[in-house]
Amino acid sequence: MRAEPVTALRQDGFLGGRLALWQPVAGYRAGIDAVLLAAATPARAGQGVLELGCGAGVASLCLAARVPGLSLTGVELQPAYAALAGRNAAETGLPLEVVTADLTALPPGVKARSYDHVIMNPPYFRRDCGSTAPDPGRETAMGEATPLADWVAVAARRLRPGGRLTAIQRAERLPDLLCAAAAVFGAIELLPLAPRPGRAAKLVLLAARKGRQGPFRLHPPLVLHEGAAHLGDGDSYTAELTDILRHGEALSWPG
């Protein structure tokens, strides 16, 4: 399912207002997961980064804001969202090349290149066991049409030897993600993201290297919020999360 053109837009602030990015009022809207994906990517100036399924460009632009001197390419299936990513890049002055394409049929210009990093926030929900979203754009972004294994395989093909995949996904999809990654990657690391102390992780961050060997590493959970429950006003983010979300700091992988 492809989305209809996006008409109603608003600017949302990211990184403590450092970035003001256009997103649809209705439809798929990037949030904390895109910022965490960018923060978890240890890119360095001069490196090339490919984002599969870039949406309005939030993850790539948050990464570009933190690490100057990157060469960034975003691939997005939905033309309206790709146009938003291009607009956001132009208005922020950040170097994101946006390509409108299906990731399983990349254009020659992307297929001819190898990247140091591939980042991705694939659709979270399998549609053989869930209901569809009423908005077509949100459904395309959140409902899995292309199998997760295909996302991982495309990432592996586009990475140079030793290149790194960084992905964020729902915890219940972890078996699928690990199975796909183990087939084509090594040195896999997993960082669960727990909403509060003592609570089960709802999201996971995965890092893996192409052509590298190494033991699987399961890190202690990164806790997002302080306290056992939300109390009063405010977002209650931990100090580390505040540094990431509000100040644009990198996420420090344990070890």
mmCIF file of C-alpha atoms in Angstrom:
data_model
loop_
_atom_site.group_PDB
_atom_site.id
_atom_site.type_symbol
_atom_site.label_atom_id
_atom_site.label_comp_id
_atom_site.label_asym_id
_atom_site.label_seq_id
_atom_site.Cartn_x
_atom_site.Cartn_y
_atom_site.Cartn_z
ATOM 1 C CA MET A 1 0.000 0.000 0.000
ATOM 2 C CA ARG A 2 1.386 3.418 -0.981
ATOM 3 C CA ALA A 3 0.348 6.593 0.794
ATOM 4 C CA GLU A 4 -1.609 9.446 -0.673
ATOM 5 C CA PRO A 5 0.218 12.802 -0.929
ATOM 6 C CA VAL A 6 0.787 14.415 2.450
ATOM 7 C CA THR A 7 -1.048 17.739 2.726
ATOM 8 C CA ALA A 8 -1.180 18.775 6.398
ATOM 9 C CA LEU A 9 2.270 19.279 7.894
ATOM 10 C CA ARG A 10 3.847 20.646 11.041
ATOM 11 C CA GLN A 11 7.407 21.241 12.198
ATOM 12 C CA ASP A 12 8.584 19.158 15.137
ATOM 13 C CA GLY A 13 11.616 19.955 17.239
ATOM 14 C CA PHE A 14 14.390 17.397 17.727
ATOM 15 C CA LEU A 15 17.625 17.498 19.730
ATOM 16 C CA GLY A 16 16.305 20.139 22.071
ATOM 17 C CA GLY A 17 15.080 22.320 19.208
ATOM 18 C CA ARG A 18 18.343 22.158 17.284
ATOM 19 C CA LEU A 19 16.431 20.645 14.372
ATOM 20 C CA ALA A 20 12.959 21.709 13.213
ATOM 21 C CA LEU A 21 11.722 19.028 10.809
ATOM 22 C CA TRP A 22 8.524 18.794 8.807
ATOM 23 C CA GLN A 23 6.305 15.783 9.452
ATOM 24 C CA PRO A 24 2.697 14.929 8.595
ATOM 25 C CA VAL A 25 0.032 15.964 11.077
ATOM 26 C CA ALA A 26 -1.586 12.593 10.374
ATOM 27 C CA GLY A 27 0.278 9.507 9.214
ATOM 28 C CA TYR A 28 3.677 8.197 10.220
ATOM 29 C CA ARG A 29 5.594 10.464 12.577
ATOM 30 C CA ALA A 30 9.134 9.707 13.741
ATOM 31 C CA GLY A 31 9.881 10.016 17.435
ATOM 32 C CA ILE A 32 12.320 8.765 20.038
ATOM 33 C CA ASP A 33 13.203 5.619 18.079
ATOM 34 C CA ALA A 34 14.652 7.622 15.176
ATOM 35 C CA VAL A 35 16.729 9.777 17.543
ATOM 36 C CA LEU A 36 18.034 6.705 19.379
ATOM 37 C CA LEU A 37 18.940 5.043 16.079
ATOM 38 C CA ALA A 38 21.008 8.066 15.093
ATOM 39 C CA ALA A 39 22.636 8.292 18.516
ATOM 40 C CA ALA A 40 23.585 4.588 18.449
ATOM 41 C CA THR A 41 25.457 4.905 15.133
ATOM 42 C CA PRO A 42 29.210 5.506 15.699
ATOM 43 C CA ALA A 43 29.846 7.216 12.373
ATOM 44 C CA ARG A 44 32.874 9.442 11.830
ATOM 45 C CA ALA A 45 33.531 12.368 9.547
ATOM 46 C CA GLY A 46 34.295 11.241 6.003
ATOM 47 C CA GLN A 47 32.239 8.050 6.208
ATOM 48 C CA GLY A 48 29.250 7.079 4.078
ATOM 49 C CA VAL A 49 25.901 6.226 5.682
ATOM 50 C CA LEU A 50 22.856 4.666 4.016
ATOM 51 C CA GLU A 51 19.464 4.737 5.717
ATOM 52 C CA LEU A 52 16.916 2.220 4.473
ATOM 53 C CA GLY A 53 13.381 3.541 4.874
ATOM 54 C CA CYS A 54 14.297 7.082 5.870
ATOM 55 C CA GLY A 55 10.766 8.503 6.091
ATOM 56 C CA ALA A 56 10.968 12.268 6.576
ATOM 57 C CA GLY A 57 14.700 11.977 7.253
ATOM 58 C CA VAL A 58 14.676 12.360 11.037
ATOM 59 C CA ALA A 59 17.274 9.690 11.908
ATOM 60 C CA SER A 60 19.713 10.666 9.163
ATOM 61 C CA LEU A 61 19.436 14.376 9.927
ATOM 62 C CA CYS A 62 19.904 13.820 13.669
ATOM 63 C CA LEU A 63 23.056 11.864 12.818
ATOM 64 C CA ALA A 64 24.249 14.590 10.438
ATOM 65 C CA ALA A 65 23.688 17.227 13.124
ATOM 66 C CA ARG A 66 25.888 15.281 15.562
ATOM 67 C CA VAL A 67 28.642 14.225 13.121
ATOM 68 C CA PRO A 68 29.684 16.824 10.532
ATOM 69 C CA GLY A 69 31.341 15.657 7.325
ATOM 70 C CA LEU A 70 29.249 12.560 6.628
ATOM 71 C CA SER A 71 27.985 11.480 3.221
ATOM 72 C CA LEU A 72 24.365 10.450 3.849
ATOM 73 C CA THR A 73 21.906 8.709 1.531
ATOM 74 C CA GLY A 74 18.311 7.947 2.478
ATOM 75 C CA VAL A 75 16.118 5.499 0.569
ATOM 76 C CA GLU A 76 12.366 5.921 0.966
ATOM 77 C CA LEU A 77 9.536 4.035 -0.738
ATOM 78 C CA GLN A 78 6.795 6.657 -0.343
ATOM 79 C CA PRO A 79 7.284 9.687 -2.609
ATOM 80 C CA ALA A 80 5.531 12.103 -0.242
ATOM 81 C CA TYR A 81 7.788 11.162 2.653
ATOM 82 C CA ALA A 82 10.878 11.229 0.443
ATOM 83 C CA ALA A 83 9.908 14.759 -0.598
ATOM 84 C CA LEU A 84 9.637 15.734 3.071
ATOM 85 C CA ALA A 85 13.094 14.288 3.756
ATOM 86 C CA GLY A 86 14.502 16.313 0.883
ATOM 87 C CA ARG A 87 12.792 19.457 2.144
ATOM 88 C CA ASN A 88 14.056 18.899 5.685
ATOM 89 C CA ALA A 89 17.603 18.401 4.432
ATOM 90 C CA ALA A 90 17.449 21.549 2.306
ATOM 91 C CA GLU A 91 16.003 23.716 5.084
ATOM 92 C CA THR A 92 18.468 22.495 7.707
ATOM 93 C CA GLY A 93 21.426 22.647 5.338
ATOM 94 C CA LEU A 94 22.434 19.102 6.235
ATOM 95 C CA PRO A 95 23.911 16.719 3.619
ATOM 96 C CA LEU A 96 21.219 14.103 2.964
ATOM 97 C CA GLU A 97 20.692 12.737 -0.550
ATOM 98 C CA VAL A 98 17.186 11.260 -0.781
ATOM 99 C CA VAL A 99 16.358 8.475 -3.234
ATOM 100 C CA THR A 100 12.759 7.411 -3.850
ATOM 101 C CA ALA A 101 12.891 3.647 -4.369
ATOM 102 C CA ASP A 102 11.892 0.237 -3.080
ATOM 103 C CA LEU A 103 14.823 -1.110 -1.087
ATOM 104 C CA THR A 104 14.515 -4.423 -2.934
ATOM 105 C CA ALA A 105 14.954 -2.610 -6.282
ATOM 106 C CA LEU A 106 17.573 0.027 -5.586
ATOM 107 C CA PRO A 107 18.651 2.267 -8.468
ATOM 108 C CA PRO A 108 22.094 1.691 -10.012
ATOM 109 C CA GLY A 109 23.588 4.748 -8.354
ATOM 110 C CA VAL A 110 22.943 3.283 -4.900
ATOM 111 C CA LYS A 111 23.785 -0.303 -5.843
ATOM 112 C CA ALA A 112 27.153 0.779 -7.191
ATOM 113 C CA ARG A 113 28.259 2.189 -3.830
ATOM 114 C CA SER A 114 29.498 0.605 -0.615
ATOM 115 C CA TYR A 115 28.814 2.272 2.718
ATOM 116 C CA ASP A 116 30.540 2.343 6.095
ATOM 117 C CA HIS A 117 27.195 2.262 7.909
ATOM 118 C CA VAL A 118 23.660 1.175 7.146
ATOM 119 C CA ILE A 119 20.970 2.283 9.586
ATOM 120 C CA MET A 120 17.347 1.236 9.599
ATOM 121 C CA ASN A 121 14.098 1.374 11.538
ATOM 122 C CA PRO A 122 12.075 -1.280 9.670
ATOM 123 C CA PRO A 123 8.302 -1.650 9.994
ATOM 124 C CA TYR A 124 7.520 -3.052 13.420
ATOM 125 C CA PHE A 125 4.376 -5.094 12.831
ATOM 126 C CA ARG A 126 3.802 -8.290 10.879
ATOM 127 C CA ARG A 127 0.541 -8.107 8.982
ATOM 128 C CA ASP A 128 -0.198 -11.822 9.114
ATOM 129 C CA CYS A 129 -1.102 -11.379 12.788
ATOM 130 C CA GLY A 130 -2.220 -7.762 13.239
ATOM 131 C CA SER A 131 -4.593 -5.069 12.030
ATOM 132 C CA THR A 132 -3.769 -2.361 9.493
ATOM 133 C CA ALA A 133 -3.474 1.333 10.315
ATOM 134 C CA PRO A 134 -6.227 3.558 8.858
ATOM 135 C CA ASP A 135 -3.729 6.049 7.373
ATOM 136 C CA PRO A 136 -1.984 4.604 4.277
ATOM 137 C CA GLY A 137 1.308 6.352 4.982
ATOM 138 C CA ARG A 138 1.444 5.097 8.537
ATOM 139 C CA GLU A 139 0.473 1.599 7.425
ATOM 140 C CA THR A 140 3.287 1.502 4.867
ATOM 141 C CA ALA A 141 5.778 2.682 7.476
ATOM 142 C CA MET A 142 4.615 0.436 10.325
ATOM 143 C CA GLY A 143 3.174 -2.670 8.643
ATOM 144 C CA GLU A 144 5.686 -5.119 7.233
ATOM 145 C CA ALA A 145 5.291 -5.695 3.503
ATOM 146 C CA THR A 146 8.937 -6.475 2.716
ATOM 147 C CA PRO A 147 10.174 -9.261 5.041
ATOM 148 C CA LEU A 148 12.590 -8.194 7.743
ATOM 149 C CA ALA A 149 15.140 -10.688 6.385
ATOM 150 C CA ASP A 150 15.159 -8.760 3.094
ATOM 151 C CA TRP A 151 15.942 -5.504 4.898
ATOM 152 C CA VAL A 152 18.917 -7.151 6.603
ATOM 153 C CA ALA A 153 20.131 -8.817 3.396
ATOM 154 C CA VAL A 154 20.021 -5.518 1.471
ATOM 155 C CA ALA A 155 21.955 -3.845 4.284
ATOM 156 C CA ALA A 156 24.640 -6.522 4.071
ATOM 157 C CA ARG A 157 25.006 -6.090 0.310
ATOM 158 C CA ARG A 158 25.410 -2.334 0.587
ATOM 159 C CA LEU A 159 28.013 -2.390 3.361
ATOM 160 C CA ARG A 160 31.732 -2.506 2.708
ATOM 161 C CA PRO A 161 33.692 -5.319 4.447
ATOM 162 C CA GLY A 162 33.798 -4.480 8.124
ATOM 163 C CA GLY A 163 30.906 -2.036 7.744
ATOM 164 C CA ARG A 164 28.332 -1.744 10.495
ATOM 165 C CA LEU A 165 24.581 -2.247 10.563
ATOM 166 C CA THR A 166 22.637 -0.405 13.270
ATOM 167 C CA ALA A 167 18.933 -1.188 13.584
ATOM 168 C CA ILE A 168 16.100 -0.506 16.001
ATOM 169 C CA GLN A 169 13.111 -2.820 16.272
ATOM 170 C CA ARG A 170 10.314 -3.930 18.567
ATOM 171 C CA ALA A 171 11.377 -6.508 21.165
ATOM 172 C CA GLU A 172 8.799 -9.044 19.984
ATOM 173 C CA ARG A 173 10.454 -9.065 16.541
ATOM 174 C CA LEU A 174 13.859 -9.916 18.025
ATOM 175 C CA PRO A 175 13.794 -13.607 16.977
ATOM 176 C CA ASP A 176 13.224 -12.578 13.356
ATOM 177 C CA LEU A 177 15.883 -9.862 13.505
ATOM 178 C CA LEU A 178 18.536 -12.080 15.079
ATOM 179 C CA CYS A 179 17.856 -14.935 12.693
ATOM 180 C CA ALA A 180 18.238 -12.635 9.696
ATOM 181 C CA ALA A 181 21.356 -10.918 11.045
ATOM 182 C CA ALA A 182 23.122 -14.130 12.046
ATOM 183 C CA ALA A 183 22.869 -15.383 8.465
ATOM 184 C CA VAL A 184 24.927 -12.522 7.005
ATOM 185 C CA PHE A 185 26.660 -10.682 9.876
ATOM 186 C CA GLY A 186 29.034 -11.317 12.753
ATOM 187 C CA ALA A 187 30.019 -9.561 15.985
ATOM 188 C CA ILE A 188 26.348 -8.992 16.797
ATOM 189 C CA GLU A 189 25.512 -6.829 19.803
ATOM 190 C CA LEU A 190 22.083 -6.279 21.311
ATOM 191 C CA LEU A 191 21.029 -3.438 23.597
ATOM 192 C CA PRO A 192 17.507 -3.754 25.063
ATOM 193 C CA LEU A 193 15.664 -0.485 25.731
ATOM 194 C CA ALA A 194 13.560 -0.724 28.883
ATOM 195 C CA PRO A 195 10.962 1.982 29.549
ATOM 196 C CA ARG A 196 11.591 1.980 33.335
ATOM 197 C CA PRO A 197 13.653 0.079 35.928
ATOM 198 C CA GLY A 198 12.427 -3.491 36.285
ATOM 199 C CA ARG A 199 10.218 -3.284 33.194
ATOM 200 C CA ALA A 200 10.555 -5.510 30.129
ATOM 201 C CA ALA A 201 12.211 -3.973 27.079
ATOM 202 C CA LYS A 202 9.847 -2.786 24.362
ATOM 203 C CA LEU A 203 12.531 -1.830 21.831
ATOM 204 C CA VAL A 204 15.967 -3.224 21.010
ATOM 205 C CA LEU A 205 19.009 -1.788 19.272
ATOM 206 C CA LEU A 206 21.115 -4.191 17.219
ATOM 207 C CA ALA A 207 24.636 -3.619 15.919
ATOM 208 C CA ALA A 208 26.501 -6.034 13.645
ATOM 209 C CA ARG A 209 29.554 -6.087 11.380
ATOM 210 C CA LYS A 210 29.864 -7.406 7.864
ATOM 211 C CA GLY A 211 32.565 -10.047 7.543
ATOM 212 C CA ARG A 212 33.621 -9.856 11.191
ATOM 213 C CA GLN A 213 33.732 -12.710 13.675
ATOM 214 C CA GLY A 214 33.035 -12.318 17.348
ATOM 215 C CA PRO A 215 30.804 -13.629 20.113
ATOM 216 C CA PHE A 216 27.236 -12.463 20.442
ATOM 217 C CA ARG A 217 26.946 -9.796 23.136
ATOM 218 C CA LEU A 218 23.753 -9.142 25.084
ATOM 219 C CA HIS A 219 24.142 -5.895 27.013
ATOM 220 C CA PRO A 220 22.256 -4.824 30.140
ATOM 221 C CA PRO A 221 19.127 -2.812 29.312
ATOM 222 C CA LEU A 222 19.331 0.914 28.779
ATOM 223 C CA VAL A 223 16.587 2.408 30.967
ATOM 224 C CA LEU A 224 14.749 5.317 29.367
ATOM 225 C CA HIS A 225 12.743 6.801 32.244
ATOM 226 C CA GLU A 226 13.408 7.288 35.935
ATOM 227 C CA GLY A 227 11.062 5.898 38.579
ATOM 228 C CA ALA A 228 8.584 3.047 38.587
ATOM 229 C CA ALA A 229 5.760 5.090 37.035
ATOM 230 C CA HIS A 230 5.129 8.448 35.404
ATOM 231 C CA LEU A 231 4.379 11.114 38.009
ATOM 232 C CA GLY A 232 3.193 14.628 37.244
ATOM 233 C CA ASP A 233 4.434 16.812 34.437
ATOM 234 C CA GLY A 234 7.620 16.276 32.497
ATOM 235 C CA ASP A 235 9.057 13.389 30.540
ATOM 236 C CA SER A 236 11.111 11.794 33.395
ATOM 237 C CA TYR A 237 13.918 10.734 31.059
ATOM 238 C CA THR A 238 17.124 9.543 32.670
ATOM 239 C CA ALA A 239 20.154 11.824 32.500
ATOM 240 C CA GLU A 240 21.681 9.731 29.693
ATOM 241 C CA LEU A 241 18.486 9.874 27.647
ATOM 242 C CA THR A 242 18.181 13.604 28.212
ATOM 243 C CA ASP A 243 21.702 14.073 26.864
ATOM 244 C CA ILE A 244 20.771 12.036 23.774
ATOM 245 C CA LEU A 245 17.319 13.446 23.073
ATOM 246 C CA ARG A 246 17.811 17.065 24.101
ATOM 247 C CA HIS A 247 21.518 17.700 23.603
ATOM 248 C CA GLY A 248 22.339 15.470 20.626
ATOM 249 C CA GLU A 249 24.887 13.297 22.442
ATOM 250 C CA ALA A 250 25.916 9.853 21.201
ATOM 251 C CA LEU A 251 24.546 6.705 22.824
ATOM 252 C CA SER A 252 27.389 4.904 24.572
ATOM 253 C CA TRP A 253 27.253 1.179 23.887
ATOM 254 C CA PRO A 254 28.347 -0.755 27.007
ATOM 255 C CA GLY A 255 31.941 -1.931 26.812
#
